[in-house]
PDB file of C-alpha atoms in Angstrom:
ATOM      1  CA  MET G   1     -74.139  -2.431 -73.912  1.00 41.00           C
ATOM      2  CA  LEU G   2     -72.387   1.590 -72.454  1.00 45.00           C
ATOM      3  CA  THR G   3     -76.070   2.520 -71.230  1.00 53.00           C
ATOM      4  CA  THR G   4     -73.735   6.607 -69.929  1.00 77.00           C
ATOM      5  CA  THR G   5     -74.665   9.812 -71.064  1.00 82.00           C
ATOM      6  CA  THR G   6     -72.317  13.081 -71.515  1.00 92.00           C
ATOM      7  CA  THR G   7     -72.044  16.196 -72.349  1.00 95.00           C
ATOM      8  CA  LYS G   8     -68.713  18.280 -73.510  1.00 96.00           C
ATOM      9  CA  VAL G   9     -67.658  20.787 -76.143  1.00 97.00           C
ATOM     10  CA  LEU G  10     -66.697  19.272 -79.477  1.00 97.00           C
ATOM     11  CA  GLU G  11     -63.689  19.795 -80.871  1.00 96.00           C
ATOM     12  CA  PRO G  12     -62.552  19.411 -84.810  1.00 95.00           C
ATOM     13  CA  GLY G  13     -62.028  16.227 -84.103  1.00 95.00           C
ATOM     14  CA  ASP G  14     -65.680  16.115 -84.322  1.00 97.00           C
ATOM     15  CA  LEU G  15     -67.181  17.505 -86.624  1.00 98.00           C
ATOM     16  CA  HIS G  16     -68.286  13.950 -89.131  1.00 97.00           C
ATOM     17  CA  ALA G  17     -70.255  13.236 -86.081  1.00 98.00           C
ATOM     18  CA  ALA G  18     -72.039  16.528 -85.397  1.00 98.00           C
ATOM     19  CA  LEU G  19     -72.721  17.034 -89.271  1.00 98.00           C
ATOM     20  CA  ALA G  20     -73.833  13.827 -89.623  1.00 98.00           C
ATOM     21  CA  VAL G  21     -76.800  14.892 -87.064  1.00 98.00           C
ATOM     22  CA  LEU G  22     -77.113  17.648 -88.234  1.00 98.00           C
ATOM     23  CA  ASP G  23     -77.634  16.238 -91.805  1.00 96.00           C
ATOM     24  CA  ARG G  24     -80.742  14.768 -90.203  1.00 97.00           C
ATOM     25  CA  ASP G  25     -83.115  16.976 -90.649  1.00 97.00           C
ATOM     26  CA  PRO G  26     -81.085  19.669 -92.832  1.00 96.00           C
ATOM     27  CA  VAL G  27     -84.006  22.054 -92.776  1.00 97.00           C
ATOM     28  CA  ALA G  28     -84.491  22.169 -89.050  1.00 96.00           C
ATOM     29  CA  ASN G  29     -80.443  22.504 -88.697  1.00 97.00           C
ATOM     30  CA  ALA G  30     -80.199  24.633 -92.442  1.00 96.00           C
ATOM     31  CA  PHE G  31     -78.912  27.772 -89.872  1.00 95.00           C
ATOM     32  CA  VAL G  32     -76.521  25.767 -87.130  1.00 97.00           C
ATOM     33  CA  ALA G  33     -75.168  22.960 -90.960  1.00 97.00           C
ATOM     34  CA  ALA G  34     -74.665  26.082 -92.453  1.00 96.00           C
ATOM     35  CA  ARG G  35     -71.702  27.598 -90.072  1.00 95.00           C
ATOM     36  CA  VAL G  36     -70.397  24.681 -88.910  1.00 97.00           C
ATOM     37  CA  LYS G  37     -69.346  23.918 -92.350  1.00 95.00           C
ATOM     38  CA  VAL G  38     -68.131  26.854 -93.110  1.00 94.00           C
ATOM     39  CA  ALA G  39     -66.237  27.104 -90.081  1.00 96.00           C
ATOM     40  CA  GLY G  40     -66.311  23.458 -88.494  1.00 97.00           C
ATOM     41  CA  LEU G  41     -65.834  23.241 -84.990  1.00 97.00           C
ATOM     42  CA  ASP G  42     -63.421  25.540 -83.891  1.00 95.00           C
ATOM     43  CA  PRO G  43     -65.184  27.862 -81.117  1.00 95.00           C
ATOM     44  CA  TRP G  44     -63.272  30.563 -82.077  1.00 94.00           C
ATOM     45  CA  ARG G  45     -63.812  30.285 -86.226  1.00 94.00           C
ATOM     46  CA  LEU G  46     -68.112  29.310 -85.780  1.00 95.00           C
ATOM     47  CA  GLY G  47     -68.648  32.344 -83.378  1.00 94.00           C
ATOM     48  CA  GLY G  48     -69.128  30.111 -80.284  1.00 96.00           C
ATOM     49  CA  GLU G  49     -69.174  26.227 -79.017  1.00 97.00           C
ATOM     50  CA  MET G  50     -71.184  23.486 -80.165  1.00 98.00           C
ATOM     51  CA  TRP G  51     -72.199  21.111 -77.325  1.00 98.00           C
ATOM     52  CA  GLY G  52     -72.485  17.646 -78.017  1.00 98.00           C
ATOM     53  CA  TRP G  53     -74.363  15.037 -76.336  1.00 98.00           C
ATOM     54  CA  TYR G  54     -73.979  11.186 -75.960  1.00 97.00           C
ATOM     55  CA  ALA G  55     -75.563   8.468 -75.309  1.00 95.00           C
ATOM     56  CA  GLY G  56     -73.572   5.419 -74.918  1.00 91.00           C
ATOM     57  CA  GLY G  57     -70.301   6.263 -76.485  1.00 92.00           C
ATOM     58  CA  ARG G  58     -72.460   7.593 -79.436  1.00 95.00           C
ATOM     59  CA  LEU G  59     -73.194  11.507 -80.305  1.00 97.00           C
ATOM     60  CA  GLU G  60     -76.636  11.770 -80.740  1.00 97.00           C
ATOM     61  CA  SER G  61     -78.103  16.293 -79.940  1.00 98.00           C
ATOM     62  CA  LEU G  62     -76.075  19.007 -80.516  1.00 98.00           C
ATOM     63  CA  CYS G  63     -76.203  22.750 -78.872  1.00 98.00           C
ATOM     64  CA  TYR G  64     -74.731  26.044 -80.914  1.00 98.00           C
ATOM     65  CA  ALA G  65     -73.746  27.657 -77.562  1.00 98.00           C
ATOM     66  CA  GLY G  66     -72.291  31.989 -79.526  1.00 96.00           C
ATOM     67  CA  ALA G  67     -74.681  34.818 -80.261  1.00 93.00           C
ATOM     68  CA  ASN G  68     -77.603  32.067 -79.658  1.00 96.00           C
ATOM     69  CA  LEU G  69     -77.884  30.250 -77.595  1.00 98.00           C
ATOM     70  CA  VAL G  70     -79.775  26.569 -80.936  1.00 98.00           C
ATOM     71  CA  PRO G  71     -81.235  22.918 -79.453  1.00 98.00           C
ATOM     72  CA  ILE G  72     -80.601  20.598 -82.409  1.00 98.00           C
ATOM     73  CA  GLY G  73     -81.981  16.697 -82.212  1.00 97.00           C
ATOM     74  CA  ALA G  74     -82.151  16.934 -78.632  1.00 97.00           C
ATOM     75  CA  GLY G  75     -85.018  15.371 -76.490  1.00 97.00           C
ATOM     76  CA  PRO G  76     -85.714  15.240 -72.731  1.00 97.00           C
ATOM     77  CA  GLU G  77     -82.605  14.233 -71.590  1.00 97.00           C
ATOM     78  CA  ALA G  78     -80.257  16.083 -73.683  1.00 98.00           C
ATOM     79  CA  VAL G  79     -81.821  19.385 -72.956  1.00 98.00           C
ATOM     80  CA  ARG G  80     -81.837  19.180 -69.274  1.00 98.00           C
ATOM     81  CA  ALA G  81     -77.702  18.118 -70.016  1.00 97.00           C
ATOM     82  CA  PHE G  82     -77.724  21.483 -72.087  1.00 98.00           C
ATOM     83  CA  ALA G  83     -79.355  23.750 -69.755  1.00 98.00           C
ATOM     84  CA  ASP G  84     -77.214  21.915 -67.267  1.00 97.00           C
ATOM     85  CA  ARG G  85     -74.917  23.273 -68.889  1.00 97.00           C
ATOM     86  CA  ALA G  86     -75.898  27.134 -69.695  1.00 97.00           C
ATOM     87  CA  ARG G  87     -76.673  27.319 -66.155  1.00 97.00           C
ATOM     88  CA  ARG G  88     -73.032  26.885 -65.171  1.00 95.00           C
ATOM     89  CA  SER G  89     -71.839  29.067 -67.897  1.00 93.00           C
ATOM     90  CA  GLY G  90     -73.982  31.978 -67.624  1.00 94.00           C
ATOM     91  CA  ARG G  91     -76.048  33.595 -70.042  1.00 96.00           C
ATOM     92  CA  ARG G  92     -74.198  34.934 -73.038  1.00 94.00           C
ATOM     93  CA  CYS G  93     -76.217  35.072 -76.075  1.00 96.00           C
ATOM     94  CA  SER G  94     -79.149  37.394 -77.304  1.00 93.00           C
ATOM     95  CA  SER G  95     -82.132  34.920 -77.824  1.00 96.00           C
ATOM     96  CA  ILE G  96     -82.947  30.391 -77.778  1.00 98.00           C
ATOM     97  CA  VAL G  97     -84.447  30.478 -81.057  1.00 98.00           C
ATOM     98  CA  GLY G  98     -84.759  26.055 -82.419  1.00 97.00           C
ATOM     99  CA  PRO G  99     -87.092  23.516 -82.915  1.00 97.00           C
ATOM    100  CA  ALA G 100     -89.994  25.045 -80.501  1.00 97.00           C
ATOM    101  CA  PRO G 101     -90.403  21.689 -77.789  1.00 97.00           C
ATOM    102  CA  ALA G 102     -87.179  21.469 -77.344  1.00 98.00           C
ATOM    103  CA  THR G 103     -86.732  25.574 -76.739  1.00 98.00           C
ATOM    104  CA  ALA G 104     -89.882  25.203 -74.163  1.00 98.00           C
ATOM    105  CA  GLU G 105     -88.518  22.579 -72.197  1.00 98.00           C
ATOM    106  CA  LEU G 106     -84.647  23.798 -72.471  1.00 98.00           C
ATOM    107  CA  TRP G 107     -85.985  27.726 -71.338  1.00 98.00           C
ATOM    108  CA  ASN G 108     -88.129  26.239 -68.922  1.00 98.00           C
ATOM    109  CA  LEU G 109     -85.193  25.192 -66.609  1.00 98.00           C
ATOM    110  CA  LEU G 110     -83.161  27.904 -67.478  1.00 98.00           C
ATOM    111  CA  GLU G 111     -85.429  30.454 -66.789  1.00 98.00           C
ATOM    112  CA  PRO G 112     -85.796  30.882 -63.134  1.00 97.00           C
ATOM    113  CA  HIS G 113     -81.942  31.642 -63.824  1.00 96.00           C
ATOM    114  CA  TRP G 114     -81.953  33.650 -67.082  1.00 96.00           C
ATOM    115  CA  GLY G 115     -84.881  35.411 -67.112  1.00 86.00           C
ATOM    116  CA  PRO G 116     -87.168  37.215 -67.446  1.00 95.00           C
ATOM    117  CA  ALA G 117     -86.956  37.624 -71.209  1.00 96.00           C
ATOM    118  CA  ARG G 118     -87.713  40.661 -72.963  1.00 95.00           C
ATOM    119  CA  GLU G 119     -90.013  38.503 -75.318  1.00 95.00           C
ATOM    120  CA  VAL G 120     -91.005  35.060 -75.819  1.00 97.00           C
ATOM    121  CA  ARG G 121     -92.336  33.922 -79.222  1.00 97.00           C
ATOM    122  CA  ALA G 122     -93.683  30.981 -78.912  1.00 97.00           C
ATOM    123  CA  HIS G 123     -95.216  29.238 -81.902  1.00 97.00           C
ATOM    124  CA  GLN G 124     -93.020  30.511 -85.594  1.00 98.00           C
ATOM    125  CA  PRO G 125     -93.988  28.657 -88.260  1.00 98.00           C
ATOM    126  CA  LEU G 126     -91.611  27.168 -90.290  1.00 98.00           C
ATOM    127  CA  MET G 127     -92.850  26.286 -93.555  1.00 98.00           C
ATOM    128  CA  VAL G 128     -90.808  24.542 -96.432  1.00 98.00           C
ATOM    129  CA  THR G 129     -91.057  24.521-100.096  1.00 98.00           C
ATOM    130  CA  ARG G 130     -89.211  22.576-103.373  1.00 97.00           C
ATOM    131  CA  ALA G 131     -90.812  24.607-106.242  1.00 97.00           C
ATOM    132  CA  MET G 132     -91.516  27.934-107.964  1.00 97.00           C
ATOM    133  CA  PRO G 133     -95.141  28.599-107.844  1.00 96.00           C
ATOM    134  CA  THR G 134     -97.855  28.242-110.714  1.00 94.00           C
ATOM    135  CA  SER G 135    -100.363  31.471-110.458  1.00 94.00           C
ATOM    136  CA  VAL G 136     -97.770  33.697-109.627  1.00 97.00           C
ATOM    137  CA  THR G 137     -94.827  35.860-111.495  1.00 97.00           C
ATOM    138  CA  PRO G 138     -92.035  36.870-110.273  1.00 98.00           C
ATOM    139  CA  ASP G 139     -91.305  39.845-109.993  1.00 98.00           C
ATOM    140  CA  PRO G 140     -88.440  41.544-112.422  1.00 98.00           C
ATOM    141  CA  LEU G 141     -87.048  43.797-110.901  1.00 98.00           C
ATOM    142  CA  VAL G 142     -85.956  42.165-107.996  1.00 98.00           C
ATOM    143  CA  ARG G 143     -82.246  41.277-108.536  1.00 98.00           C
ATOM    144  CA  ARG G 144     -79.435  41.033-106.595  1.00 98.00           C
ATOM    145  CA  VAL G 145     -78.238  44.354-105.115  1.00 98.00           C
ATOM    146  CA  ARG G 146     -74.508  44.816-105.728  1.00 97.00           C
ATOM    147  CA  LYS G 147     -71.275  45.524-103.249  1.00 97.00           C
ATOM    148  CA  ASP G 148     -71.456  48.869-104.087  1.00 97.00           C
ATOM    149  CA  GLU G 149     -75.258  50.339-102.861  1.00 97.00           C
ATOM    150  CA  MET G 150     -74.917  49.269 -99.371  1.00 97.00           C
ATOM    151  CA  GLU G 151     -76.757  52.754 -98.380  1.00 96.00           C
ATOM    152  CA  THR G 152     -79.475  51.549 -99.931  1.00 97.00           C
ATOM    153  CA  ILE G 153     -80.772  48.508 -99.028  1.00 98.00           C
ATOM    154  CA  MET G 154     -78.988  49.076 -94.973  1.00 97.00           C
ATOM    155  CA  PRO G 155     -81.767  51.681 -93.873  1.00 97.00           C
ATOM    156  CA  ALA G 156     -83.987  48.918 -95.416  1.00 98.00           C
ATOM    157  CA  CYS G 157     -82.278  45.944 -93.322  1.00 98.00           C
ATOM    158  CA  VAL G 158     -81.866  48.328 -90.050  1.00 97.00           C
ATOM    159  CA  ALA G 159     -85.934  49.213 -90.310  1.00 97.00           C
ATOM    160  CA  MET G 160     -86.669  45.480 -90.962  1.00 97.00           C
ATOM    161  CA  PHE G 161     -84.421  44.126 -87.768  1.00 95.00           C
ATOM    162  CA  THR G 162     -85.697  47.220 -85.809  1.00 96.00           C
ATOM    163  CA  GLU G 163     -89.060  46.379 -86.580  1.00 93.00           C
ATOM    164  CA  GLU G 164     -88.694  41.909 -86.217  1.00 92.00           C
ATOM    165  CA  VAL G 165     -86.548  41.916 -82.613  1.00 89.00           C
ATOM    166  CA  GLY G 166     -88.173  44.977 -81.445  1.00 88.00           C
ATOM    167  CA  VAL G 167     -84.183  46.716 -81.291  1.00 91.00           C
ATOM    168  CA  SER G 168     -82.352  48.585 -83.263  1.00 93.00           C
ATOM    169  CA  PRO G 169     -79.462  45.955 -84.693  1.00 93.00           C
ATOM    170  CA  LEU G 170     -76.562  50.155 -84.118  1.00 91.00           C
ATOM    171  CA  ALA G 171     -76.929  49.585 -80.652  1.00 84.00           C
ATOM    172  CA  GLY G 172     -73.979  48.778 -78.951  1.00 78.00           C
ATOM    173  CA  ASP G 173     -71.155  48.914 -81.118  1.00 84.00           C
ATOM    174  CA  GLY G 174     -73.049  51.443 -83.632  1.00 83.00           C
ATOM    175  CA  GLY G 175     -74.554  48.248 -85.892  1.00 85.00           C
ATOM    176  CA  LEU G 176     -70.619  47.576 -87.173  1.00 92.00           C
ATOM    177  CA  LEU G 177     -71.430  43.554 -86.734  1.00 90.00           C
ATOM    178  CA  TYR G 178     -74.776  43.671 -88.212  1.00 93.00           C
ATOM    179  CA  GLN G 179     -73.307  45.934 -91.111  1.00 94.00           C
ATOM    180  CA  ALA G 180     -70.659  43.091 -91.608  1.00 94.00           C
ATOM    181  CA  ARG G 181     -73.016  40.969 -91.953  1.00 94.00           C
ATOM    182  CA  VAL G 182     -75.112  43.010 -94.101  1.00 96.00           C
ATOM    183  CA  ALA G 183     -71.807  43.319 -96.820  1.00 97.00           C
ATOM    184  CA  GLU G 184     -70.538  38.836 -96.421  1.00 95.00           C
ATOM    185  CA  LEU G 185     -75.337  38.695 -97.775  1.00 97.00           C
ATOM    186  CA  VAL G 186     -74.805  41.389-100.411  1.00 98.00           C
ATOM    187  CA  GLY G 187     -70.552  40.359-101.117  1.00 96.00           C
ATOM    188  CA  SER G 188     -72.005  36.227-101.522  1.00 95.00           C
ATOM    189  CA  GLY G 189     -74.401  37.454-103.312  1.00 96.00           C
ATOM    190  CA  ARG G 190     -77.704  35.819-101.258  1.00 97.00           C
ATOM    191  CA  SER G 191     -79.003  40.506-100.470  1.00 98.00           C
ATOM    192  CA  PHE G 192     -82.079  40.808-102.794  1.00 98.00           C
ATOM    193  CA  ALA G 193     -84.087  43.971-103.972  1.00 98.00           C
ATOM    194  CA  ARG G 194     -86.449  45.297-106.075  1.00 98.00           C
ATOM    195  CA  VAL G 195     -85.576  49.737-105.365  1.00 98.00           C
ATOM    196  CA  GLU G 196     -87.127  52.290-106.699  1.00 97.00           C
ATOM    197  CA  ASN G 197     -85.987  55.975-106.637  1.00 95.00           C
ATOM    198  CA  GLY G 198     -82.709  55.041-105.196  1.00 95.00           C
ATOM    199  CA  ARG G 199     -84.878  53.245-102.588  1.00 97.00           C
ATOM    200  CA  VAL G 200     -85.622  49.646-101.467  1.00 98.00           C
ATOM    201  CA  VAL G 201     -89.330  48.582-101.601  1.00 98.00           C
ATOM    202  CA  PHE G 202     -88.217  45.023-101.324  1.00 98.00           C
ATOM    203  CA  LYS G 203     -86.483  42.800-100.037  1.00 98.00           C
ATOM    204  CA  ALA G 204     -85.013  39.520 -98.347  1.00 98.00           C
ATOM    205  CA  GLU G 205     -82.152  37.104 -98.627  1.00 98.00           C
ATOM    206  CA  ILE G 206     -81.062  33.780 -99.027  1.00 97.00           C
ATOM    207  CA  GLY G 207     -79.725  33.651 -94.972  1.00 95.00           C
ATOM    208  CA  ALA G 208     -78.569  30.668 -94.336  1.00 94.00           C
ATOM    209  CA  ALA G 209     -77.170  28.048 -96.885  1.00 96.00           C
ATOM    210  CA  THR G 210     -75.979  24.356 -96.780  1.00 96.00           C
ATOM    211  CA  ASP G 211     -76.881  21.810-100.934  1.00 95.00           C
ATOM    212  CA  LEU G 212     -79.695  20.215 -98.414  1.00 96.00           C
ATOM    213  CA  ALA G 213     -81.612  22.747 -97.794  1.00 97.00           C
ATOM    214  CA  CYS G 214     -81.471  27.359 -97.765  1.00 98.00           C
ATOM    215  CA  GLN G 215     -83.615  29.632 -95.963  1.00 97.00           C
ATOM    216  CA  ILE G 216     -85.148  32.882 -96.435  1.00 98.00           C
ATOM    217  CA  GLN G 217     -85.225  35.840 -94.231  1.00 97.00           C
ATOM    218  CA  GLY G 218     -84.504  39.503 -93.763  1.00 96.00           C
ATOM    219  CA  VAL G 219     -88.546  39.620 -96.076  1.00 97.00           C
ATOM    220  CA  TRP G 220     -89.357  44.066 -95.839  1.00 97.00           C
ATOM    221  CA  VAL G 221     -91.760  45.817 -98.129  1.00 97.00           C
ATOM    222  CA  ALA G 222     -91.190  49.994 -97.618  1.00 97.00           C
ATOM    223  CA  PRO G 223     -94.416  50.052 -95.311  1.00 96.00           C
ATOM    224  CA  GLU G 224     -95.853  52.862 -98.030  1.00 96.00           C
ATOM    225  CA  HIS G 225     -95.997  49.406-100.491  1.00 96.00           C
ATOM    226  CA  ARG G 226     -97.263  47.070 -98.505  1.00 95.00           C
ATOM    227  CA  GLY G 227    -100.661  45.752 -99.601  1.00 93.00           C
ATOM    228  CA  LYS G 228     -99.975  45.900-102.596  1.00 94.00           C
ATOM    229  CA  GLY G 229     -99.103  42.426-102.978  1.00 94.00           C
ATOM    230  CA  LEU G 230     -94.729  42.956-103.177  1.00 96.00           C
ATOM    231  CA  SER G 231     -94.020  40.356-100.896  1.00 96.00           C
ATOM    232  CA  VAL G 232     -95.495  37.735-103.267  1.00 98.00           C
ATOM    233  CA  THR G 233     -94.527  38.208-105.788  1.00 98.00           C
ATOM    234  CA  GLY G 234     -91.428  39.383-104.336  1.00 98.00           C
ATOM    235  CA  MET G 235     -90.735  36.150-103.194  1.00 98.00           C
ATOM    236  CA  ALA G 236     -91.048  34.046-105.638  1.00 98.00           C
ATOM    237  CA  ALA G 237     -87.982  35.653-107.076  1.00 98.00           C
ATOM    238  CA  VAL G 238     -86.054  35.303-104.315  1.00 98.00           C
ATOM    239  CA  LEU G 239     -87.613  31.663-104.237  1.00 98.00           C
ATOM    240  CA  GLY G 240     -86.464  30.852-107.927  1.00 98.00           C
ATOM    241  CA  TYR G 241     -83.046  32.315-107.753  1.00 97.00           C
ATOM    242  CA  ALA G 242     -82.705  30.220-104.073  1.00 98.00           C
ATOM    243  CA  LEU G 243     -84.174  27.317-105.919  1.00 98.00           C
ATOM    244  CA  ARG G 244     -81.999  26.983-109.212  1.00 97.00           C
ATOM    245  CA  GLU G 245     -78.796  27.826-107.163  1.00 96.00           C
ATOM    246  CA  VAL G 246     -78.340  27.279-103.029  1.00 97.00           C
ATOM    247  CA  ALA G 247     -80.388  24.113-103.297  1.00 97.00           C
ATOM    248  CA  PRO G 248     -83.190  22.052-103.633  1.00 98.00           C
ATOM    249  CA  VAL G 249     -85.246  22.923-100.076  1.00 98.00           C
ATOM    250  CA  VAL G 250     -85.917  25.946 -99.743  1.00 98.00           C
ATOM    251  CA  SER G 251     -87.420  27.177 -95.756  1.00 98.00           C
ATOM    252  CA  LEU G 252     -88.339  30.190 -93.587  1.00 97.00           C
ATOM    253  CA  TYR G 253     -89.792  30.784 -90.216  1.00 96.00           C
ATOM    254  CA  VAL G 254     -92.847  32.692 -89.241  1.00 96.00           C
ATOM    255  CA  ASN G 255     -94.584  34.363 -86.694  1.00 95.00           C
ATOM    256  CA  ASP G 256     -97.782  33.325 -86.304  1.00 94.00           C
ATOM    257  CA  TYR G 257     -99.333  36.098 -85.240  1.00 94.00           C
ATOM    258  CA  ASN G 258     -97.905  37.502 -88.784  1.00 94.00           C
ATOM    259  CA  THR G 259    -101.244  36.184 -90.698  1.00 94.00           C
ATOM    260  CA  ALA G 260    -100.689  38.628 -93.716  1.00 93.00           C
ATOM    261  CA  ALA G 261     -96.584  37.422 -93.996  1.00 95.00           C
ATOM    262  CA  ARG G 262     -97.495  33.641 -93.580  1.00 96.00           C
ATOM    263  CA  SER G 263    -100.646  34.176 -96.709  1.00 96.00           C
ATOM    264  CA  ALA G 264     -97.797  35.626 -98.960  1.00 96.00           C
ATOM    265  CA  TYR G 265     -95.363  32.870 -98.627  1.00 97.00           C
ATOM    266  CA  ARG G 266     -98.879  30.166 -99.139  1.00 97.00           C
ATOM    267  CA  ARG G 267     -99.189  32.071-101.708  1.00 97.00           C
ATOM    268  CA  VAL G 268     -95.423  31.279-103.762  1.00 98.00           C
ATOM    269  CA  GLY G 269     -96.328  27.520-102.221  1.00 97.00           C
ATOM    270  CA  PHE G 270     -94.330  26.870 -99.058  1.00 98.00           C
ATOM    271  CA  GLU G 271     -96.077  24.954 -96.713  1.00 97.00           C
ATOM    272  CA  GLU G 272     -95.899  24.044 -93.021  1.00 97.00           C
ATOM    273  CA  VAL G 273     -94.066  21.535 -91.026  1.00 96.00           C
ATOM    274  CA  GLY G 274     -92.930  22.303 -88.215  1.00 96.00           C
ATOM    275  CA  ALA G 275     -92.651  25.782 -85.753  1.00 97.00           C
ATOM    276  CA  PHE G 276     -89.828  26.964 -83.528  1.00 98.00           C
ATOM    277  CA  MET G 277     -89.642  28.853 -81.163  1.00 98.00           C
ATOM    278  CA  SER G 278     -87.542  32.843 -79.981  1.00 98.00           C
ATOM    279  CA  VAL G 279     -86.172  33.535 -76.347  1.00 98.00           C
ATOM    280  CA  LEU G 280     -85.293  37.275 -77.116  1.00 96.00           C
ATOM    281  CA  PHE G 281     -83.261  39.362 -74.162  1.00 95.00           C
TER     282      PHE G 281
END
């Protein structure tokens, strides 16, 4: 039996094998799976390379290397192989993010070469639900953002990103890439908001989406409206759209120190099933 291991950059012909790895955990892998199912494995369309780790001639683990470095189904030996390739390639990503155990080990190996990080979020609970809550009435004023409302939604998106990541998405290219991503979500009908007097008071998006699972992201409540329960009823509304129209399983991940958000998500029916980790540069 072959016991040799190797890594390589995957090519379009490796798509079926890569999807098989991604589908082993459709919830944890939703972000990368959504990109691959739309773009395939061509680096130009995918926005980065997909590295594969083989054991005995079989593709066992993946690592997406684009704007984010994301280990997928990676045990200790695969993590070491991906860290070696990443070290030799040099840092091109703005973050490392993925399931906490593999990401922690990947960062442990890369920190002497890539460190220091701007911030390390070592424990971000991964939360999942498959059903609407029975004790929460969805906010009827939360609706899809229309394509002609980009000027309305963008300030809220920028505020959310800046609060969450610690830097403005308008830095560097003036926000062109970020605005394009927001426009993509609006155009695909996956951006939702409650708008009062022309201002967004609650918003969220269904970011990564496959037919197996989807991920809610970018949850934000205007500061002057916090503490009123809008995050609970608003999330229930977005969850309804997600379950009816996108996928049977809905997930999100949240910073462990954000106790208010974790409480709100639990009220909507989300349960913690694991943890992610993020290293921000």
